[in-house]
PDB file of C-alpha atoms and ligand atoms in Angstrom:
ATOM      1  CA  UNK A 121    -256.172  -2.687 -22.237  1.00 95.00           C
ATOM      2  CA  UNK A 122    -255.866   0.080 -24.925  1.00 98.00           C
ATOM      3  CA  UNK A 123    -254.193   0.325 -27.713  1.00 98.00           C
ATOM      4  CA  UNK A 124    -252.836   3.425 -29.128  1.00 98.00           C
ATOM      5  CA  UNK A 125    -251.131   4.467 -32.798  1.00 98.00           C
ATOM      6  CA  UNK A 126    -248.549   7.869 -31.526  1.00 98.00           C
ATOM      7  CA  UNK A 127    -248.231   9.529 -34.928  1.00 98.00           C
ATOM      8  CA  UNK A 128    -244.693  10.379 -35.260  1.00 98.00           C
ATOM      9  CA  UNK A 129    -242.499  11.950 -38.285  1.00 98.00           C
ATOM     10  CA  UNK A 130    -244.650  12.033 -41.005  1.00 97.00           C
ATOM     11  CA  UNK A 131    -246.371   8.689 -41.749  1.00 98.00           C
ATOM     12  CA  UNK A 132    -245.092   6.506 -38.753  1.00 98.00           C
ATOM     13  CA  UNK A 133    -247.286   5.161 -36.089  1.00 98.00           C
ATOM     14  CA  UNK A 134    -245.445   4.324 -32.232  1.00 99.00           C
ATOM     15  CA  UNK A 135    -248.264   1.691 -31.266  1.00 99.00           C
ATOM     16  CA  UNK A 136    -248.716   1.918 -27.054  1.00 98.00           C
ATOM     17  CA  UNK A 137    -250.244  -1.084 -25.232  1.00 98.00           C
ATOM     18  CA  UNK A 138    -251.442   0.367 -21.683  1.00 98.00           C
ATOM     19  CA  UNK A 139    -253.603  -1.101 -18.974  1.00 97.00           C
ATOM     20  CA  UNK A 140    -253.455   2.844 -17.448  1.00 98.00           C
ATOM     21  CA  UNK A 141    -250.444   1.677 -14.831  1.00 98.00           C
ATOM     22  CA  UNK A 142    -248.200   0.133 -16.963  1.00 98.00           C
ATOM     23  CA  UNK A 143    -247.369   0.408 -21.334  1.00 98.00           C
ATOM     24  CA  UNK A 144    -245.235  -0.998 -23.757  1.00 98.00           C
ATOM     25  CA  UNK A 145    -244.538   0.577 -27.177  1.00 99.00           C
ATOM     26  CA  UNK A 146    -243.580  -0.548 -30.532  1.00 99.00           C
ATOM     27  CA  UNK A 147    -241.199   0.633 -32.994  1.00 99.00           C
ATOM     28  CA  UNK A 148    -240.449   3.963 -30.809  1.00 99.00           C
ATOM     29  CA  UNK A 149    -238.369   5.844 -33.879  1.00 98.00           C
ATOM     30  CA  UNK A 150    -238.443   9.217 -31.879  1.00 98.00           C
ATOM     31  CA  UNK A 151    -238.600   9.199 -27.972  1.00 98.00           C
ATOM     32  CA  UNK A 152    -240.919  12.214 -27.726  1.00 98.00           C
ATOM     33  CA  UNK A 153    -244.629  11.552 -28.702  1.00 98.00           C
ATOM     34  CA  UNK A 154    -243.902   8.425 -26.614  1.00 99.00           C
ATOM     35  CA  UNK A 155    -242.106  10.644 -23.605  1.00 98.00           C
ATOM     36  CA  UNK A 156    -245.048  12.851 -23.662  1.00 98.00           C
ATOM     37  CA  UNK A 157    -248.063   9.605 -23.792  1.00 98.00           C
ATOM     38  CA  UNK A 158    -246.375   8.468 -20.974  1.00 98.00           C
ATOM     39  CA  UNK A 159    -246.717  11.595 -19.034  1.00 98.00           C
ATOM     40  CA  UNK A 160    -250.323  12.767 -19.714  1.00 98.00           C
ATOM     41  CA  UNK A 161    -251.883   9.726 -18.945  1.00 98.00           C
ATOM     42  CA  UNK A 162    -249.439   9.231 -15.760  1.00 98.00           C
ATOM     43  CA  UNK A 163    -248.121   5.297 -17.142  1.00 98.00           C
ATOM     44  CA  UNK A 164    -244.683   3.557 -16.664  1.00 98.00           C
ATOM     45  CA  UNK A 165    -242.668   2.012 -19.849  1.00 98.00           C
ATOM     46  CA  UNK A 166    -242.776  -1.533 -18.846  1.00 98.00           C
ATOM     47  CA  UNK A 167    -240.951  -2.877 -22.802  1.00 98.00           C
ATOM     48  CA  UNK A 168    -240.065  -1.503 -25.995  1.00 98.00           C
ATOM     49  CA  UNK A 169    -240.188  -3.842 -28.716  1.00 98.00           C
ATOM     50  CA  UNK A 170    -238.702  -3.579 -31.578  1.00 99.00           C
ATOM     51  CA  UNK A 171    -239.166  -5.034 -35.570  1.00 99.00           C
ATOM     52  CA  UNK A 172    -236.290  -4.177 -37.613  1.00 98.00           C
ATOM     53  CA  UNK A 173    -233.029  -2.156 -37.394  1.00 98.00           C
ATOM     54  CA  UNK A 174    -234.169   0.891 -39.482  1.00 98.00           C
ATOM     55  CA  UNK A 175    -233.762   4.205 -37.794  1.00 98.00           C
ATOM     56  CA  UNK A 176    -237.502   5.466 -37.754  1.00 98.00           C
ATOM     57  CA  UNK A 177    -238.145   2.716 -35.895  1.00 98.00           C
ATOM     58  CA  UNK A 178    -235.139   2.474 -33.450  1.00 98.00           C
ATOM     59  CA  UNK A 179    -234.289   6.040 -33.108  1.00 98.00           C
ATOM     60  CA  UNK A 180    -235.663   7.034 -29.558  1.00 98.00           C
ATOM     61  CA  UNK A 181    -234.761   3.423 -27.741  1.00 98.00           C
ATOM     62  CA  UNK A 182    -231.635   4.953 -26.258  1.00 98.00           C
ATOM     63  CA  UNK A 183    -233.676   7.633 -24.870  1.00 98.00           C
ATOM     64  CA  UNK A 184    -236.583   6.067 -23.848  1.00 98.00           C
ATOM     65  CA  UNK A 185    -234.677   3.273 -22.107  1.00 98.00           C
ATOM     66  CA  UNK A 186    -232.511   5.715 -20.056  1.00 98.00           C
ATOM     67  CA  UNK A 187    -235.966   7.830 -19.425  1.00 98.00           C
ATOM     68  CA  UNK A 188    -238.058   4.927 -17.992  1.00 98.00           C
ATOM     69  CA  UNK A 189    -235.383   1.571 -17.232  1.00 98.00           C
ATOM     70  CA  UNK A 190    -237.909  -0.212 -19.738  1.00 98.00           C
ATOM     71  CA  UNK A 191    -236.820  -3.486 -20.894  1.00 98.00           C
ATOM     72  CA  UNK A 192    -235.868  -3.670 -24.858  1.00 98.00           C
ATOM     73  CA  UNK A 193    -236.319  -6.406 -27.147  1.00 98.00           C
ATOM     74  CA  UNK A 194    -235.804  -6.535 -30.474  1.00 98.00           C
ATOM     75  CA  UNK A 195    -234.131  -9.277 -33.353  1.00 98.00           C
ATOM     76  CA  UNK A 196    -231.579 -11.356 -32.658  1.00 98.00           C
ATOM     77  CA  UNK A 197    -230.028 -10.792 -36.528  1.00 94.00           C
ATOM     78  CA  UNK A 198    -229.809  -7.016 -36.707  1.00 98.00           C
ATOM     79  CA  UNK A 199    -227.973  -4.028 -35.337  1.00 98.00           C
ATOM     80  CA  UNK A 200    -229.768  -3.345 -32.427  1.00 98.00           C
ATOM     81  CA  UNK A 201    -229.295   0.049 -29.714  1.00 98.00           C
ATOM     82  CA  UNK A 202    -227.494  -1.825 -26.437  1.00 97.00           C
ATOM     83  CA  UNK A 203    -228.266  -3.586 -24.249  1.00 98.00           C
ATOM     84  CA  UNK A 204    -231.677  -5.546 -25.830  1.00 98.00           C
ATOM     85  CA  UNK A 205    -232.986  -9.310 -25.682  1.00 98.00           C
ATOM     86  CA  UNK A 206    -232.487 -11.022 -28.870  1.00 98.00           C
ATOM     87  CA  UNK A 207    -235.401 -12.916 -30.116  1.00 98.00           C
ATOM     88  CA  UNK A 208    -236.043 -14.833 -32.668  1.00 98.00           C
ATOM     89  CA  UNK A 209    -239.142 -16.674 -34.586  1.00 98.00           C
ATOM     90  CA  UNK A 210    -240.177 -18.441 -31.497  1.00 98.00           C
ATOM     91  CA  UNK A 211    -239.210 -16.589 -28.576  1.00 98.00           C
ATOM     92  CA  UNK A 212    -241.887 -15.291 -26.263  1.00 98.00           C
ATOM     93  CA  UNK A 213    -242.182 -11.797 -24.754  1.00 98.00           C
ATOM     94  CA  UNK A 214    -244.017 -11.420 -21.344  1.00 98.00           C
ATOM     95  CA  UNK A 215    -245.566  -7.881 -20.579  1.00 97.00           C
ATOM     96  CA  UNK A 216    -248.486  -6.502 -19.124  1.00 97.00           C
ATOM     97  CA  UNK A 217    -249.466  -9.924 -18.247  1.00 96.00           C
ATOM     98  CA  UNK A 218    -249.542 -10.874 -22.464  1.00 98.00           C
ATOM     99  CA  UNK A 219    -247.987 -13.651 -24.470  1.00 98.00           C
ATOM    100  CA  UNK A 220    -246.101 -12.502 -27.887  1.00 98.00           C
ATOM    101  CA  UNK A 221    -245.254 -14.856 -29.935  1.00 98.00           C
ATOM    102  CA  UNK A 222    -242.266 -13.703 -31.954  1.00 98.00           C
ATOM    103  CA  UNK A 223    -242.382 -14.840 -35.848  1.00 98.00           C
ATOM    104  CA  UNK A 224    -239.781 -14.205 -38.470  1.00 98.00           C
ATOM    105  CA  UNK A 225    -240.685 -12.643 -41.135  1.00 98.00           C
ATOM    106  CA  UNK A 226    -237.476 -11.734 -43.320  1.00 98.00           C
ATOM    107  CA  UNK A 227    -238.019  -9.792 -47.067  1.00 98.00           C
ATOM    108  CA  UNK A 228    -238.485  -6.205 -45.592  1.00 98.00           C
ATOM    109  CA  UNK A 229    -234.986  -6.584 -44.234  1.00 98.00           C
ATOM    110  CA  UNK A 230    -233.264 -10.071 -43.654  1.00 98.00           C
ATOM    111  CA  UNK A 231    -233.900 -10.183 -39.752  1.00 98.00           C
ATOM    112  CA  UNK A 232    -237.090  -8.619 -39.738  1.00 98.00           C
ATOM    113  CA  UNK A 233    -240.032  -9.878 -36.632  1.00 98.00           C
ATOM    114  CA  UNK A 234    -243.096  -9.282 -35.905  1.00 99.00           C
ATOM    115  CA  UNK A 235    -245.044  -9.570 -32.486  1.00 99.00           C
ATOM    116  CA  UNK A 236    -248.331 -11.776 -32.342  1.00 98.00           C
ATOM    117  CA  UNK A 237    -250.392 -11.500 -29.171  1.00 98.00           C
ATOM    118  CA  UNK A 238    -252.954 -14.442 -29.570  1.00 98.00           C
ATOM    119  CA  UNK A 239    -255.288 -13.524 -26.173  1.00 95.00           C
ATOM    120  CA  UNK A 240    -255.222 -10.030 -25.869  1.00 94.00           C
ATOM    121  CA  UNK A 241    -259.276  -8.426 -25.211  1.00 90.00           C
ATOM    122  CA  UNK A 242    -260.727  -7.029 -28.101  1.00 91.00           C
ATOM    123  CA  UNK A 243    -259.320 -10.011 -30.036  1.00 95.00           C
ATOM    124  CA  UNK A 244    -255.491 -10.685 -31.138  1.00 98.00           C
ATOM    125  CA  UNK A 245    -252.986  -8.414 -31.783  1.00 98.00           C
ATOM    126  CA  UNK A 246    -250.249  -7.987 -34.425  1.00 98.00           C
ATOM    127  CA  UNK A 247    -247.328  -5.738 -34.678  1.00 99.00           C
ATOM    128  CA  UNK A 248    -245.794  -6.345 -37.906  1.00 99.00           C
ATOM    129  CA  UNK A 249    -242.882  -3.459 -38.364  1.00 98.00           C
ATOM    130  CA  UNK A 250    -243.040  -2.623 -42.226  1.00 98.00           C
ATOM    131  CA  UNK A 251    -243.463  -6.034 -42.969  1.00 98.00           C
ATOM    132  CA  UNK A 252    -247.033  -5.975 -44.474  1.00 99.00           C
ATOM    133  CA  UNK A 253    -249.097  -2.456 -44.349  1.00 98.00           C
ATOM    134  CA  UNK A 254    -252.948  -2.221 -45.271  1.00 99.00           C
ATOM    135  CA  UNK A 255    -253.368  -2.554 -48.814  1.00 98.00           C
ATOM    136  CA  UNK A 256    -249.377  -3.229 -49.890  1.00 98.00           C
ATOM    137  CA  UNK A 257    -246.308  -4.266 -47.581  1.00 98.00           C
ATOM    138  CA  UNK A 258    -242.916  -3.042 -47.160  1.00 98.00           C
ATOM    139  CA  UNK A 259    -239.945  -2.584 -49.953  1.00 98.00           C
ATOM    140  CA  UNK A 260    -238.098  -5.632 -50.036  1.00 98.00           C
ATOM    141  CA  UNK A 261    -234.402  -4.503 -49.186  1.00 98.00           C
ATOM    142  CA  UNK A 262    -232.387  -6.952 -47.714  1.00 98.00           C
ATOM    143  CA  UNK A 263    -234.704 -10.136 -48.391  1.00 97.00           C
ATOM    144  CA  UNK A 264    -235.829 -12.406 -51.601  1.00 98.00           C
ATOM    145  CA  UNK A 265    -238.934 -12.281 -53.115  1.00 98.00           C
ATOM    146  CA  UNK A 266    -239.639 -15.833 -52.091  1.00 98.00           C
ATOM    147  CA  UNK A 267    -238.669 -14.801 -48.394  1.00 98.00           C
ATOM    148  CA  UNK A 268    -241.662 -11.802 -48.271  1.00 98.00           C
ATOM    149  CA  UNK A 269    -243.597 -14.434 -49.968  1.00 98.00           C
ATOM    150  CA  UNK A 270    -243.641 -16.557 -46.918  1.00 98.00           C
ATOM    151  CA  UNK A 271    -243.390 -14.076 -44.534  1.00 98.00           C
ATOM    152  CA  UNK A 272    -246.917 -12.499 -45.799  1.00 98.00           C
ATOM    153  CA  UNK A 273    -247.970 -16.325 -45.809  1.00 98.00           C
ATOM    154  CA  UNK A 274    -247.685 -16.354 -42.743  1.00 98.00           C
ATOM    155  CA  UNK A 275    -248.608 -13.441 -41.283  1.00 98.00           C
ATOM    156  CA  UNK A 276    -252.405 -13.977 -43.495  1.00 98.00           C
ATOM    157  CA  UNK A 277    -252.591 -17.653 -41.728  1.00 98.00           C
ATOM    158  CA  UNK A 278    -253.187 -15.659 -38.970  1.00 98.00           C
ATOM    159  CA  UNK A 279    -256.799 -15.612 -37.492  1.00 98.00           C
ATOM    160  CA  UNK A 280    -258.819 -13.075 -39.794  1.00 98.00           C
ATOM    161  CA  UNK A 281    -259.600 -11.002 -36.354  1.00 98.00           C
ATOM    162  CA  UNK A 282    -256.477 -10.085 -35.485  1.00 98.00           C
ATOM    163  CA  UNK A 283    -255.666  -6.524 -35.742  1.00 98.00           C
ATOM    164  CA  UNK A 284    -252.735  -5.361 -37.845  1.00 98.00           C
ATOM    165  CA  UNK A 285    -251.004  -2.845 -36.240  1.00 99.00           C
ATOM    166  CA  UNK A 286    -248.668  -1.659 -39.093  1.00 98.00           C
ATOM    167  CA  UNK A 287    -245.748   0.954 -38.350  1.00 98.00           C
ATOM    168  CA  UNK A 288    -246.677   3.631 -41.541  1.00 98.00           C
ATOM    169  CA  UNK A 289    -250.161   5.295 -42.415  1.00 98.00           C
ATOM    170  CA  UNK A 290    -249.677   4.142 -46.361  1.00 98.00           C
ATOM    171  CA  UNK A 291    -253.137   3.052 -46.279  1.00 98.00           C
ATOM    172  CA  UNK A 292    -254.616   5.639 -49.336  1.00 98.00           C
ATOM    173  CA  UNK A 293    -251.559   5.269 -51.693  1.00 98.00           C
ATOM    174  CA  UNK A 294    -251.503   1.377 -51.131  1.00 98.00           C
ATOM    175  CA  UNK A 295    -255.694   1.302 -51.851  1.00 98.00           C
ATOM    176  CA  UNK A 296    -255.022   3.023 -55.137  1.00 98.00           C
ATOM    177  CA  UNK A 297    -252.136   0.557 -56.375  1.00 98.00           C
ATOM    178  CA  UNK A 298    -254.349  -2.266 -55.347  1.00 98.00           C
ATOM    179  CA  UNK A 299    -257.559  -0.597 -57.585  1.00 98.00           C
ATOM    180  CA  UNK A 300    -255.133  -0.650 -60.667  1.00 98.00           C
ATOM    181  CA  UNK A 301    -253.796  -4.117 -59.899  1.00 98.00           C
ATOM    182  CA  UNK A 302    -257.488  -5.585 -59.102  1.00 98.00           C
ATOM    183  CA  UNK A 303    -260.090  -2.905 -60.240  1.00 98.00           C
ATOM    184  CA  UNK A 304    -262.831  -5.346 -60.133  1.00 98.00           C
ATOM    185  CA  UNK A 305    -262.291  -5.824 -56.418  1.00 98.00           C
ATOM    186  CA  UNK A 306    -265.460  -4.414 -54.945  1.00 98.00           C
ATOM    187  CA  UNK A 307    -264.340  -5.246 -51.105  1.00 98.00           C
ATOM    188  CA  UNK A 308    -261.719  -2.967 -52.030  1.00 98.00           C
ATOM    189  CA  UNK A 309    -263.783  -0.588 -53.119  1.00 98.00           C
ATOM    190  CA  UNK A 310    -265.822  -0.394 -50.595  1.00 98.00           C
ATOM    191  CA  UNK A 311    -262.692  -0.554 -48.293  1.00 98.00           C
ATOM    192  CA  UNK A 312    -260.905   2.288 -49.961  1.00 98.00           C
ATOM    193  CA  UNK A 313    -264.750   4.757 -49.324  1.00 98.00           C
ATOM    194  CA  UNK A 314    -264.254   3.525 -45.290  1.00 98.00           C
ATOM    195  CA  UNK A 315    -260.440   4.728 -45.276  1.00 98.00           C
ATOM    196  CA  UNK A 316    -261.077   7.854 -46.959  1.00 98.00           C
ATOM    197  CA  UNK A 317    -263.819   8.786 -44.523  1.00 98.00           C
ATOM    198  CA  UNK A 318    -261.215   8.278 -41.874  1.00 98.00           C
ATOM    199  CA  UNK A 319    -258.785  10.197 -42.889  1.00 98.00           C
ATOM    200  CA  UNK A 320    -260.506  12.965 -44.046  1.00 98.00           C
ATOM    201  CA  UNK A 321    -262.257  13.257 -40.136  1.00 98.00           C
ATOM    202  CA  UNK A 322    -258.094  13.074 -39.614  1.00 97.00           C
ATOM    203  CA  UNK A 323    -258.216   9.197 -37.736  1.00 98.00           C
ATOM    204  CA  UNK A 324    -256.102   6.534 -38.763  1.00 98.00           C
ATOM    205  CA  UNK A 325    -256.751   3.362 -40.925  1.00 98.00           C
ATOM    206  CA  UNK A 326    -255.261   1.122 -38.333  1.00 98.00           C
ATOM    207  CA  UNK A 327    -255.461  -1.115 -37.003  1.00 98.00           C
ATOM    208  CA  UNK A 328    -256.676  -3.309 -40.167  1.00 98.00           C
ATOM    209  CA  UNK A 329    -257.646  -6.643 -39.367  1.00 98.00           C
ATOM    210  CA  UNK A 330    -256.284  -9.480 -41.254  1.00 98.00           C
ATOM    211  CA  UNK A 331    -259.806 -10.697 -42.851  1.00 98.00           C
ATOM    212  CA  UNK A 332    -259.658  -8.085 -44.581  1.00 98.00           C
ATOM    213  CA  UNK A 333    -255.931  -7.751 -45.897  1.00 99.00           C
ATOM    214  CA  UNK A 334    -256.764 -10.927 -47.040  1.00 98.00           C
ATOM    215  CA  UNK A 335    -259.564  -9.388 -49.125  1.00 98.00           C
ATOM    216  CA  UNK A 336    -258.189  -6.437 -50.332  1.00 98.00           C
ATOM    217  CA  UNK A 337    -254.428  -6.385 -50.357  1.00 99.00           C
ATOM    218  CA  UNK A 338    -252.613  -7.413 -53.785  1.00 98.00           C
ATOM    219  CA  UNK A 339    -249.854  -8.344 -51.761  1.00 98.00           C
ATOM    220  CA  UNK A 340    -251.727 -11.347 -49.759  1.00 98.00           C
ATOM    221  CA  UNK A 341    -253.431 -12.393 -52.716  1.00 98.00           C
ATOM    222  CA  UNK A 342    -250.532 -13.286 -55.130  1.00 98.00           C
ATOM    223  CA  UNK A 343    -252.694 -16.691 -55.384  1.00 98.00           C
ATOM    224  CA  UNK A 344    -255.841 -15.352 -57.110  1.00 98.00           C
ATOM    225  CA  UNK A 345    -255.748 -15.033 -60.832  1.00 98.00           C
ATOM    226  CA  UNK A 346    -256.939 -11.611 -60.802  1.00 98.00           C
ATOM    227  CA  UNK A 347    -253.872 -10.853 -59.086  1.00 98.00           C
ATOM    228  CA  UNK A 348    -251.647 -13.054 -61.429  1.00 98.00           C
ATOM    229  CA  UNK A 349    -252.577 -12.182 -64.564  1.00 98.00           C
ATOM    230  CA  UNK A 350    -252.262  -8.250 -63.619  1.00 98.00           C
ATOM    231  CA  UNK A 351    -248.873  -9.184 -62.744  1.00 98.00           C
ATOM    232  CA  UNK A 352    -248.166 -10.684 -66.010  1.00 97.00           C
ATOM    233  CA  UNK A 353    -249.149  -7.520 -67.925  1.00 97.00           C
ATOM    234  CA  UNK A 354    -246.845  -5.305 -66.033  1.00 97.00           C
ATOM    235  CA  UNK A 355    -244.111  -7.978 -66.614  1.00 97.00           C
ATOM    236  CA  UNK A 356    -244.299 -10.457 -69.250  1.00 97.00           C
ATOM    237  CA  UNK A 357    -241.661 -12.384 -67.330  1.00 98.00           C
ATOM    238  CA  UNK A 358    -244.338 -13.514 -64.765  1.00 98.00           C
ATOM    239  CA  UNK A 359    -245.088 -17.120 -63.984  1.00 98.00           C
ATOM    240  CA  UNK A 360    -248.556 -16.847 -62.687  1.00 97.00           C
ATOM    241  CA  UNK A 361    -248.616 -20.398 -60.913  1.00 97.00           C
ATOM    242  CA  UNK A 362    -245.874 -19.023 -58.833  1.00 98.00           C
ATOM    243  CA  UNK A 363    -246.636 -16.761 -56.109  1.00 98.00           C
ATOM    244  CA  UNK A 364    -243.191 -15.644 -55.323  1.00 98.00           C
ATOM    245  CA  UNK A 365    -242.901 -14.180 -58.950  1.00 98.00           C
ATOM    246  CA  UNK A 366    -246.048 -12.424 -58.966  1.00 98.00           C
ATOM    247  CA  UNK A 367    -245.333 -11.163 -55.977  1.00 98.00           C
ATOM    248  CA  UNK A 368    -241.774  -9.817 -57.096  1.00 98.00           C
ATOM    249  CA  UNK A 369    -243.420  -8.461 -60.596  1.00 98.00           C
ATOM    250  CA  UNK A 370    -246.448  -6.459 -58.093  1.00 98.00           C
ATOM    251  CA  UNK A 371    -243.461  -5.130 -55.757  1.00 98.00           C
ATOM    252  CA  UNK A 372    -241.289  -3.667 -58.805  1.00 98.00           C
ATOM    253  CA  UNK A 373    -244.510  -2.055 -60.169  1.00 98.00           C
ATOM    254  CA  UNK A 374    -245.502  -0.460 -57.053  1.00 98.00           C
ATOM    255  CA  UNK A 375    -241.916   1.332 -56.930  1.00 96.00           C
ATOM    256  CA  UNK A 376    -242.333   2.637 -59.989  1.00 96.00           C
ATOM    257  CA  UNK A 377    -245.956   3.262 -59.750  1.00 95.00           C
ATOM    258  CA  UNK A 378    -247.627   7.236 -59.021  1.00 86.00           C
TER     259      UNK A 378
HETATM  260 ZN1  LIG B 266    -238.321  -0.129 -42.336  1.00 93.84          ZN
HETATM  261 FE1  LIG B 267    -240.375   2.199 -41.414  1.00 93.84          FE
END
């Protein structure tokens, strides 16, 4: 099995699943880089999953379904392209003889999923939308703070080799809000010297792995005092026993942060 990140736009990644017959894709927001994967490597869309409603991650379903007759699936409380099975947290997805496990994870936007593949080789697999991204996790526009909260709960109960296969490369800009929210952080140093080398040799940061989200994301660590009492000094408002609230105080700083 491989699994591929198909840049597309300007910061999204398509992921591809293949076992060189058969592929499923994630998130396909333009049909093209997809279209064109498909045909250099000679593989047949067997499902297109989808996260969340938003357009740069919906945009090519319509074509790729009419392209290849692949099955679509996506969330069984948003706007969806027609016809797609609804899921929910839960449900189970069957393709290329894999088990996803569908989880909820609302805050992002309120019917967000994500797809966790417990026995895939080369250890599990996640495909979490825009839900959490290495080093920070999405803009909370239709959820609650307290509903991301859980969300990234669960998502980091997850076993700390599963690969998180986010939808944007916001690796670098996330790494440099997490330095000024914990600067003492030296696993996030030394994370933030591995993605640079990366992308500088042009290669994504992704897949992460969720051991080490854990250990360097803000976002998943709205527990540690570090992380609290940052919180409180970019808003006094902060009560640093509750993890919802630092979480909300870290997620209004990054949108204002540069
Ligand atoms: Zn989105
Ligand atoms: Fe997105």
């Amino acid at each position: 099995m491989t699994l591929l990140p198909l840049p597309a736009f300007s910061d999204n990644y398509i992921w591809m699943l293949h076992d060189t017959h058969h592929a499923i894709v994630v998130d396909p927001g333009d049909a093209a880089p997809v279209l064109q994967a498909l045909g250099s490597m000679g593989l047949s869309l067997q499902a297109i999953l989808v996260t969340h409603h938003h357009s740069d991650h919906v945009g090519g379903v319509d074509a790729l379904r009419e392209a290849t007759g692949a099955a679509v699936y996506g969330p069984a409380a948003e706007t969806m392209p027609q016809p797609v099975t609804r899921l929910a947290g839960g449900s189970v997805v069957s393709a290329l003889g894999l088990r996803f496990v569908v989880l909820d994870v609302p805050g992002h936007t309120a019917g967000h999923i994500a797809y966790y593949c417990a026995h895939a080789d080369g250890g599990p697999l996640l495909f979490c939308g825009d839900t959490l991204f290495s080093g920070g996790c999405g803009r909370i526009f239709e959820g609650t703070p307290a509903q991301m909260q859980v969300s990234l709960d669960a998502l980091a109960a997850l076993p700390g080799d599963t690969r998180v296969c986010c939808a944007h490369e916001y690796t670098l800009s996330n790494l440099k809000f997490a330095r000024a929210v914990e600067p003492d952080n030296a696993a996030l140093q030394e994370y933030t010297a591995h993605c640079e080398s990366l992308r500088q040799a042009g290669q994504p940061t992704l897949p992460s792995s969720i051991a080490t989200e854990r250990a360097i994301n803000p976002f998943l660590r709205t527990r540690q005092a570090t992380v609290a009492q940052a919180a409180l000094g970019a808003d006094a408002s902060v009560n640093p026993q509750e993890p919802a609230s630092v979480l909300a105080a870290l997620r209004q700083w990054k949108n204002e942060y540069r």
